[in-house]
């Protein structure tokens, strides 16, 4: 797939999602960018802001399998990964696939499941496979996990540990819609929900082709060095307890590649890095004086400061 076709396809997908989620073009573009990188998404915001609707709309926009799991304290790891059961008729054990065997998995309120159940997603998200009783099962492609969580109701929840947060490519907030878009949402939902009116605009094969095209976007040594300097800056910052991991640096590189590709470019510029860095890195750093569930603003303010203090290569040097 050439870069102009990728841009057209990504724009078509964004427009389809915008017909359901009004006034959130920026969030929608970031969700599509994550999809092109094969990166998982954590949507965190207040109840009723459209997190689940956005995930469902993305699944309906792509012609592939979709499953939704409501995470609760009694959810078992085997409910997600699957289980071997003895088939008396056949006289042998048979593997029954769990909910993770799909293309797009929506994990609603992921922080309401126990740590043991949450950890069952680690292998799925990182390696796209499931190991049960010593046997490894490959997951379908494309594969995307979209998890949601409510930041204000903490009773009966289990905050995601840093190791699991690092598996998410981006952590996004929906935010409340502007009044005019909220009015449009109300009038558009009088007869039927807008979600029921949309259909697929891409196939799973097209998504895979787009993901491969993103990997072909050129990133020069100057830009790669810029990402490394930014990552090292987070690790040595006096207000940061845990800096960005090498996985985070790689994620930022992929995000910059996808950002360039969605603009129809075959090369990465420093501006691509700057545009994607906050959403890719803010959930990956732990500030001193904060634990799990730290203020969302503190890491972003630190990252803004580092972007101002770290010299970016010139556009000519980036090529």
mmCIF file of C-alpha atoms in Angstrom:
data_model
loop_
_atom_site.group_PDB
_atom_site.id
_atom_site.type_symbol
_atom_site.label_atom_id
_atom_site.label_comp_id
_atom_site.label_asym_id
_atom_site.label_seq_id
_atom_site.Cartn_x
_atom_site.Cartn_y
_atom_site.Cartn_z
ATOM 1 C CA UNK A 1 0.000 0.000 0.000
ATOM 2 C CA UNK A 2 1.378 3.433 -0.923
ATOM 3 C CA UNK A 3 1.352 6.329 1.513
ATOM 4 C CA UNK A 4 -1.350 8.346 -0.221
ATOM 5 C CA UNK A 5 -3.696 5.369 -0.146
ATOM 6 C CA UNK A 6 -2.910 4.890 3.542
ATOM 7 C CA UNK A 7 -3.772 8.533 4.170
ATOM 8 C CA UNK A 8 -7.069 8.183 2.299
ATOM 9 C CA UNK A 9 -7.969 4.983 4.174
ATOM 10 C CA UNK A 10 -7.135 6.450 7.593
ATOM 11 C CA UNK A 11 -9.128 9.605 6.788
ATOM 12 C CA UNK A 12 -12.103 7.467 5.762
ATOM 13 C CA UNK A 13 -11.911 5.550 9.032
ATOM 14 C CA UNK A 14 -11.677 8.777 11.056
ATOM 15 C CA UNK A 15 -14.713 10.209 9.245
ATOM 16 C CA UNK A 16 -16.711 7.068 9.947
ATOM 17 C CA UNK A 17 -15.908 7.288 13.652
ATOM 18 C CA UNK A 18 -16.705 11.015 13.690
ATOM 19 C CA UNK A 19 -20.261 10.224 12.557
ATOM 20 C CA UNK A 20 -20.766 8.542 15.949
ATOM 21 C CA UNK A 21 -18.402 10.427 18.289
ATOM 22 C CA UNK A 22 -19.064 14.131 17.754
ATOM 23 C CA UNK A 23 -16.423 16.795 18.268
ATOM 24 C CA UNK A 24 -13.609 14.419 19.241
ATOM 25 C CA UNK A 25 -11.575 14.380 16.037
ATOM 26 C CA UNK A 26 -8.280 14.622 17.925
ATOM 27 C CA UNK A 27 -9.031 11.564 20.084
ATOM 28 C CA UNK A 28 -10.334 9.648 17.075
ATOM 29 C CA UNK A 29 -7.170 10.357 15.103
ATOM 30 C CA UNK A 30 -5.038 9.082 17.988
ATOM 31 C CA UNK A 31 -7.106 5.895 18.212
ATOM 32 C CA UNK A 32 -6.618 5.276 14.487
ATOM 33 C CA UNK A 33 -2.908 6.039 14.845
ATOM 34 C CA UNK A 34 -2.657 3.406 17.600
ATOM 35 C CA UNK A 35 -4.448 0.901 15.376
ATOM 36 C CA UNK A 36 -1.921 1.519 12.584
ATOM 37 C CA UNK A 37 0.892 0.795 15.048
ATOM 38 C CA UNK A 38 -0.823 -2.309 16.405
ATOM 39 C CA UNK A 39 -0.780 -0.587 19.798
ATOM 40 C CA UNK A 40 -3.287 -1.148 22.592
ATOM 41 C CA UNK A 41 -5.324 1.733 24.016
ATOM 42 C CA UNK A 42 -6.365 2.646 27.549
ATOM 43 C CA UNK A 43 -9.338 5.025 27.632
ATOM 44 C CA UNK A 44 -9.696 6.691 31.022
ATOM 45 C CA UNK A 45 -12.430 9.195 31.770
ATOM 46 C CA UNK A 46 -15.658 9.874 33.617
ATOM 47 C CA UNK A 47 -18.682 7.600 33.077
ATOM 48 C CA UNK A 48 -20.835 8.388 30.065
ATOM 49 C CA UNK A 49 -18.232 10.229 27.989
ATOM 50 C CA UNK A 50 -18.309 7.743 25.102
ATOM 51 C CA UNK A 51 -15.382 5.428 25.857
ATOM 52 C CA UNK A 52 -17.266 2.206 25.146
ATOM 53 C CA UNK A 53 -19.098 3.766 22.193
ATOM 54 C CA UNK A 54 -15.801 4.745 20.579
ATOM 55 C CA UNK A 55 -14.435 1.218 20.981
ATOM 56 C CA UNK A 56 -17.616 -0.290 19.512
ATOM 57 C CA UNK A 57 -17.582 2.191 16.628
ATOM 58 C CA UNK A 58 -13.997 1.248 15.771
ATOM 59 C CA UNK A 59 -14.912 -2.439 15.814
ATOM 60 C CA UNK A 60 -17.912 -1.830 13.532
ATOM 61 C CA UNK A 61 -15.741 0.210 11.153
ATOM 62 C CA UNK A 62 -13.421 -2.730 10.503
ATOM 63 C CA UNK A 63 -14.613 -5.986 9.004
ATOM 64 C CA UNK A 64 -13.207 -8.336 11.634
ATOM 65 C CA UNK A 65 -14.121 -10.107 14.874
ATOM 66 C CA UNK A 66 -14.989 -8.171 18.020
ATOM 67 C CA UNK A 67 -15.634 -9.227 21.607
ATOM 68 C CA UNK A 68 -16.511 -7.270 24.716
ATOM 69 C CA UNK A 69 -15.715 -8.366 28.267
ATOM 70 C CA UNK A 70 -17.101 -6.612 31.333
ATOM 71 C CA UNK A 71 -14.310 -6.836 33.891
ATOM 72 C CA UNK A 72 -15.562 -7.692 37.388
ATOM 73 C CA UNK A 73 -13.868 -9.029 40.551
ATOM 74 C CA UNK A 74 -15.170 -12.563 39.859
ATOM 75 C CA UNK A 75 -13.779 -12.689 36.310
ATOM 76 C CA UNK A 76 -11.256 -15.536 36.023
ATOM 77 C CA UNK A 77 -8.091 -15.635 33.881
ATOM 78 C CA UNK A 78 -9.497 -18.685 32.069
ATOM 79 C CA UNK A 79 -12.526 -16.608 31.025
ATOM 80 C CA UNK A 80 -10.098 -14.532 28.976
ATOM 81 C CA UNK A 81 -7.465 -17.000 27.818
ATOM 82 C CA UNK A 82 -9.509 -20.202 27.553
ATOM 83 C CA UNK A 83 -9.388 -23.597 29.235
ATOM 84 C CA UNK A 84 -8.700 -27.259 28.473
ATOM 85 C CA UNK A 85 -11.673 -29.477 29.253
ATOM 86 C CA UNK A 86 -12.068 -33.223 28.989
ATOM 87 C CA UNK A 87 -14.355 -34.296 26.153
ATOM 88 C CA UNK A 88 -15.807 -37.622 27.255
ATOM 89 C CA UNK A 89 -17.155 -38.369 23.785
ATOM 90 C CA UNK A 90 -13.767 -37.929 22.130
ATOM 91 C CA UNK A 91 -11.817 -39.248 25.114
ATOM 92 C CA UNK A 92 -9.324 -36.365 25.084
ATOM 93 C CA UNK A 93 -8.770 -32.847 26.321
ATOM 94 C CA UNK A 94 -10.033 -30.061 24.069
ATOM 95 C CA UNK A 95 -9.029 -26.396 24.242
ATOM 96 C CA UNK A 96 -11.944 -23.981 24.457
ATOM 97 C CA UNK A 97 -10.844 -20.508 23.386
ATOM 98 C CA UNK A 98 -11.472 -17.549 25.679
ATOM 99 C CA UNK A 99 -12.542 -14.005 24.910
ATOM 100 C CA UNK A 100 -9.049 -12.846 23.877
ATOM 101 C CA UNK A 101 -9.294 -14.877 20.672
ATOM 102 C CA UNK A 102 -10.653 -12.079 18.537
ATOM 103 C CA UNK A 103 -9.346 -9.146 16.499
ATOM 104 C CA UNK A 104 -10.583 -6.307 18.695
ATOM 105 C CA UNK A 105 -11.119 -6.916 22.406
ATOM 106 C CA UNK A 106 -12.950 -4.341 24.499
ATOM 107 C CA UNK A 107 -12.150 -4.698 28.195
ATOM 108 C CA UNK A 108 -14.697 -2.551 29.981
ATOM 109 C CA UNK A 109 -13.589 -1.214 33.395
ATOM 110 C CA UNK A 110 -10.391 -3.249 33.383
ATOM 111 C CA UNK A 111 -9.389 -2.047 36.854
ATOM 112 C CA UNK A 112 -12.371 -3.854 38.441
ATOM 113 C CA UNK A 113 -10.790 -7.259 37.777
ATOM 114 C CA UNK A 114 -8.307 -8.802 40.207
ATOM 115 C CA UNK A 115 -4.538 -8.478 39.545
ATOM 116 C CA UNK A 116 -4.410 -12.162 38.636
ATOM 117 C CA UNK A 117 -7.000 -11.670 35.901
ATOM 118 C CA UNK A 118 -5.387 -8.441 34.719
ATOM 119 C CA UNK A 119 -2.025 -10.198 34.396
ATOM 120 C CA UNK A 120 -3.532 -12.803 32.067
ATOM 121 C CA UNK A 121 -3.618 -10.067 29.416
ATOM 122 C CA UNK A 122 0.126 -9.353 29.563
ATOM 123 C CA UNK A 123 1.204 -12.142 27.219
ATOM 124 C CA UNK A 124 -1.722 -11.447 24.889
ATOM 125 C CA UNK A 125 -0.905 -7.764 24.578
ATOM 126 C CA UNK A 126 2.861 -8.076 24.238
ATOM 127 C CA UNK A 127 3.367 -11.303 22.288
ATOM 128 C CA UNK A 128 -0.021 -11.816 20.608
ATOM 129 C CA UNK A 129 -0.255 -15.338 21.980
ATOM 130 C CA UNK A 130 -1.756 -17.336 24.860
ATOM 131 C CA UNK A 131 -0.060 -20.126 26.814
ATOM 132 C CA UNK A 132 -2.370 -22.610 28.522
ATOM 133 C CA UNK A 133 -1.080 -25.795 30.172
ATOM 134 C CA UNK A 134 2.255 -25.485 28.388
ATOM 135 C CA UNK A 135 0.754 -25.064 24.913
ATOM 136 C CA UNK A 136 1.034 -21.768 23.045
ATOM 137 C CA UNK A 137 -1.863 -20.553 20.903
ATOM 138 C CA UNK A 138 -1.417 -17.689 18.439
ATOM 139 C CA UNK A 139 -3.958 -14.871 18.437
ATOM 140 C CA UNK A 140 -5.602 -13.535 15.260
ATOM 141 C CA UNK A 141 -4.228 -10.594 13.301
ATOM 142 C CA UNK A 142 -4.838 -7.700 13.470
ATOM 143 C CA UNK A 143 -5.086 -7.706 17.251
ATOM 144 C CA UNK A 144 -6.048 -4.738 19.397
ATOM 145 C CA UNK A 145 -7.031 -4.402 23.055
ATOM 146 C CA UNK A 146 -9.065 -1.346 24.034
ATOM 147 C CA UNK A 147 -9.491 -1.068 27.798
ATOM 148 C CA UNK A 148 -11.565 1.478 29.688
ATOM 149 C CA UNK A 149 -11.466 2.601 33.278
ATOM 150 C CA UNK A 150 -13.198 5.128 35.487
ATOM 151 C CA UNK A 151 -10.720 7.346 37.404
ATOM 152 C CA UNK A 152 -13.094 8.499 40.156
ATOM 153 C CA UNK A 153 -14.656 5.300 41.523
ATOM 154 C CA UNK A 154 -11.785 3.595 43.343
ATOM 155 C CA UNK A 155 -13.735 1.442 45.788
ATOM 156 C CA UNK A 156 -13.547 -2.183 44.725
ATOM 157 C CA UNK A 157 -10.955 -1.524 42.013
ATOM 158 C CA UNK A 158 -7.404 -2.781 41.465
ATOM 159 C CA UNK A 159 -5.172 -0.082 39.897
ATOM 160 C CA UNK A 160 -3.112 -1.262 36.954
ATOM 161 C CA UNK A 161 0.566 -1.770 37.923
ATOM 162 C CA UNK A 162 3.280 0.074 36.029
ATOM 163 C CA UNK A 163 4.314 -3.084 34.150
ATOM 164 C CA UNK A 164 0.850 -3.411 32.674
ATOM 165 C CA UNK A 165 0.456 0.293 31.950
ATOM 166 C CA UNK A 166 3.657 0.047 29.906
ATOM 167 C CA UNK A 167 1.904 -2.458 27.619
ATOM 168 C CA UNK A 168 -0.603 0.159 26.528
ATOM 169 C CA UNK A 169 0.534 2.134 23.522
ATOM 170 C CA UNK A 170 -1.516 5.210 24.407
ATOM 171 C CA UNK A 171 -3.588 6.388 27.339
ATOM 172 C CA UNK A 172 -6.323 8.754 26.183
ATOM 173 C CA UNK A 173 -9.077 10.854 27.726
ATOM 174 C CA UNK A 174 -12.369 11.519 25.971
ATOM 175 C CA UNK A 175 -13.429 14.637 27.880
ATOM 176 C CA UNK A 176 -16.884 16.190 27.855
ATOM 177 C CA UNK A 177 -18.186 17.361 24.460
ATOM 178 C CA UNK A 178 -18.631 21.029 23.662
ATOM 179 C CA UNK A 179 -22.253 22.219 24.080
ATOM 180 C CA UNK A 180 -22.973 22.409 20.348
ATOM 181 C CA UNK A 181 -21.674 18.875 19.760
ATOM 182 C CA UNK A 182 -23.603 17.583 22.771
ATOM 183 C CA UNK A 183 -26.768 19.109 21.302
ATOM 184 C CA UNK A 184 -25.982 17.407 17.983
ATOM 185 C CA UNK A 185 -25.577 14.121 19.839
ATOM 186 C CA UNK A 186 -28.993 14.521 21.484
ATOM 187 C CA UNK A 187 -30.844 15.357 18.271
ATOM 188 C CA UNK A 188 -29.078 12.576 16.387
ATOM 189 C CA UNK A 189 -30.157 9.995 18.943
ATOM 190 C CA UNK A 190 -33.886 10.775 19.009
ATOM 191 C CA UNK A 191 -34.937 7.906 16.735
ATOM 192 C CA UNK A 192 -31.950 5.561 16.912
ATOM 193 C CA UNK A 193 -28.398 5.455 18.227
ATOM 194 C CA UNK A 194 -25.884 6.687 15.605
ATOM 195 C CA UNK A 195 -23.812 3.552 16.270
ATOM 196 C CA UNK A 196 -26.478 1.423 14.592
ATOM 197 C CA UNK A 197 -26.132 3.354 11.335
ATOM 198 C CA UNK A 198 -22.430 2.845 10.618
ATOM 199 C CA UNK A 199 -20.825 -0.059 8.812
ATOM 200 C CA UNK A 200 -17.324 -1.276 7.979
ATOM 201 C CA UNK A 201 -15.102 0.930 5.823
ATOM 202 C CA UNK A 202 -11.954 -1.228 6.047
ATOM 203 C CA UNK A 203 -11.203 -4.937 6.134
ATOM 204 C CA UNK A 204 -8.808 -6.693 8.461
ATOM 205 C CA UNK A 205 -6.486 -7.314 5.509
ATOM 206 C CA UNK A 206 -6.397 -3.594 4.704
ATOM 207 C CA UNK A 207 -5.525 -2.788 8.317
ATOM 208 C CA UNK A 208 -2.645 -5.278 8.206
ATOM 209 C CA UNK A 209 -1.412 -3.714 4.949
ATOM 210 C CA UNK A 210 -1.557 -0.260 6.536
ATOM 211 C CA UNK A 211 0.409 -1.494 9.554
ATOM 212 C CA UNK A 212 3.120 -2.859 7.266
ATOM 213 C CA UNK A 213 3.256 0.432 5.352
ATOM 214 C CA UNK A 214 3.784 2.375 8.593
ATOM 215 C CA UNK A 215 6.897 0.287 9.270
ATOM 216 C CA UNK A 216 8.352 1.492 5.955
ATOM 217 C CA UNK A 217 8.310 5.159 7.008
ATOM 218 C CA UNK A 218 11.922 6.336 7.149
ATOM 219 C CA UNK A 219 13.292 7.618 10.437
ATOM 220 C CA UNK A 220 16.713 9.228 10.254
ATOM 221 C CA UNK A 221 19.504 8.883 12.774
ATOM 222 C CA UNK A 222 18.958 12.466 13.932
ATOM 223 C CA UNK A 223 15.318 11.825 14.857
ATOM 224 C CA UNK A 224 16.152 8.460 16.448
ATOM 225 C CA UNK A 225 18.809 10.197 18.507
ATOM 226 C CA UNK A 226 16.260 12.850 19.485
ATOM 227 C CA UNK A 227 13.924 10.157 20.842
ATOM 228 C CA UNK A 228 16.778 8.580 22.810
ATOM 229 C CA UNK A 229 17.765 11.928 24.327
ATOM 230 C CA UNK A 230 14.172 12.543 25.390
ATOM 231 C CA UNK A 231 13.929 9.059 26.927
ATOM 232 C CA UNK A 232 17.176 9.561 28.858
ATOM 233 C CA UNK A 233 15.929 12.952 30.031
ATOM 234 C CA UNK A 234 12.922 11.295 31.694
ATOM 235 C CA UNK A 235 15.221 8.828 33.466
ATOM 236 C CA UNK A 236 17.464 11.524 34.921
ATOM 237 C CA UNK A 237 14.810 14.117 35.779
ATOM 238 C CA UNK A 238 14.874 15.066 39.466
ATOM 239 C CA UNK A 239 11.079 14.775 39.775
ATOM 240 C CA UNK A 240 10.770 11.404 38.019
ATOM 241 C CA UNK A 241 11.072 8.158 39.962
ATOM 242 C CA UNK A 242 10.571 5.844 36.973
ATOM 243 C CA UNK A 243 11.494 7.020 33.492
ATOM 244 C CA UNK A 244 10.506 5.778 30.060
ATOM 245 C CA UNK A 245 11.532 2.210 29.230
ATOM 246 C CA UNK A 246 13.122 1.112 25.933
ATOM 247 C CA UNK A 247 9.675 -0.255 25.052
ATOM 248 C CA UNK A 248 8.358 3.273 25.464
ATOM 249 C CA UNK A 249 11.068 4.699 23.199
ATOM 250 C CA UNK A 250 10.178 2.128 20.545
ATOM 251 C CA UNK A 251 6.484 2.976 20.920
ATOM 252 C CA UNK A 252 7.213 6.666 20.359
ATOM 253 C CA UNK A 253 9.168 5.841 17.216
ATOM 254 C CA UNK A 254 6.227 3.797 15.875
ATOM 255 C CA UNK A 255 3.791 6.564 16.770
ATOM 256 C CA UNK A 256 5.913 9.149 14.938
ATOM 257 C CA UNK A 257 6.040 6.867 11.892
ATOM 258 C CA UNK A 258 2.249 6.464 11.904
ATOM 259 C CA UNK A 259 1.759 10.211 12.392
ATOM 260 C CA UNK A 260 3.898 10.875 9.328
ATOM 261 C CA UNK A 261 2.131 8.172 7.296
ATOM 262 C CA UNK A 262 -1.307 9.578 8.143
ATOM 263 C CA UNK A 263 -0.074 12.884 6.715
ATOM 264 C CA UNK A 264 1.016 11.075 3.532
ATOM 265 C CA UNK A 265 4.743 11.389 4.230
ATOM 266 C CA UNK A 266 7.415 8.712 3.867
ATOM 267 C CA UNK A 267 9.739 10.173 6.502
ATOM 268 C CA UNK A 268 9.537 11.243 10.159
ATOM 269 C CA UNK A 269 10.057 14.828 11.275
ATOM 270 C CA UNK A 270 10.749 16.072 14.829
ATOM 271 C CA UNK A 271 7.229 17.524 14.826
ATOM 272 C CA UNK A 272 5.841 13.973 14.532
ATOM 273 C CA UNK A 273 7.713 13.055 17.706
ATOM 274 C CA UNK A 274 6.497 16.162 19.550
ATOM 275 C CA UNK A 275 2.874 15.600 18.499
ATOM 276 C CA UNK A 276 2.703 12.001 19.731
ATOM 277 C CA UNK A 277 5.020 12.039 22.764
ATOM 278 C CA UNK A 278 2.546 13.140 25.515
ATOM 279 C CA UNK A 279 -0.048 10.426 24.849
ATOM 280 C CA UNK A 280 2.570 7.696 24.378
ATOM 281 C CA UNK A 281 4.742 8.545 27.388
ATOM 282 C CA UNK A 282 2.589 10.260 30.049
ATOM 283 C CA UNK A 283 1.353 6.956 31.526
ATOM 284 C CA UNK A 284 4.835 5.392 31.381
ATOM 285 C CA UNK A 285 6.616 7.671 33.837
ATOM 286 C CA UNK A 286 6.135 7.708 37.605
ATOM 287 C CA UNK A 287 6.682 10.994 39.396
ATOM 288 C CA UNK A 288 8.315 11.196 42.803
ATOM 289 C CA UNK A 289 5.787 11.617 45.573
ATOM 290 C CA UNK A 290 3.089 9.868 43.522
ATOM 291 C CA UNK A 291 2.072 6.239 43.421
ATOM 292 C CA UNK A 292 -0.275 4.265 41.231
ATOM 293 C CA UNK A 293 -3.101 6.537 40.190
ATOM 294 C CA UNK A 294 -0.862 9.628 40.166
ATOM 295 C CA UNK A 295 -2.214 12.921 38.907
ATOM 296 C CA UNK A 296 -2.544 12.828 35.136
ATOM 297 C CA UNK A 297 -1.274 16.396 34.829
ATOM 298 C CA UNK A 298 2.093 15.949 36.568
ATOM 299 C CA UNK A 299 3.741 13.647 33.971
ATOM 300 C CA UNK A 300 2.441 15.741 31.085
ATOM 301 C CA UNK A 301 3.831 18.940 32.566
ATOM 302 C CA UNK A 302 7.227 17.282 32.991
ATOM 303 C CA UNK A 303 7.158 16.035 29.401
ATOM 304 C CA UNK A 304 6.266 19.507 28.115
ATOM 305 C CA UNK A 305 9.271 20.886 29.987
ATOM 306 C CA UNK A 306 11.582 18.234 28.559
ATOM 307 C CA UNK A 307 10.357 18.958 25.044
ATOM 308 C CA UNK A 308 11.241 22.635 25.527
ATOM 309 C CA UNK A 309 14.640 21.843 27.033
ATOM 310 C CA UNK A 310 15.734 19.116 24.580
ATOM 311 C CA UNK A 311 17.080 20.455 21.313
ATOM 312 C CA UNK A 312 15.323 18.995 18.282
ATOM 313 C CA UNK A 313 17.163 18.300 15.012
ATOM 314 C CA UNK A 314 16.467 20.556 12.067
ATOM 315 C CA UNK A 315 14.125 19.352 9.352
ATOM 316 C CA UNK A 316 17.051 19.074 6.909
ATOM 317 C CA UNK A 317 19.048 16.959 9.373
ATOM 318 C CA UNK A 318 16.024 14.699 9.895
ATOM 319 C CA UNK A 319 15.975 13.679 6.252
#
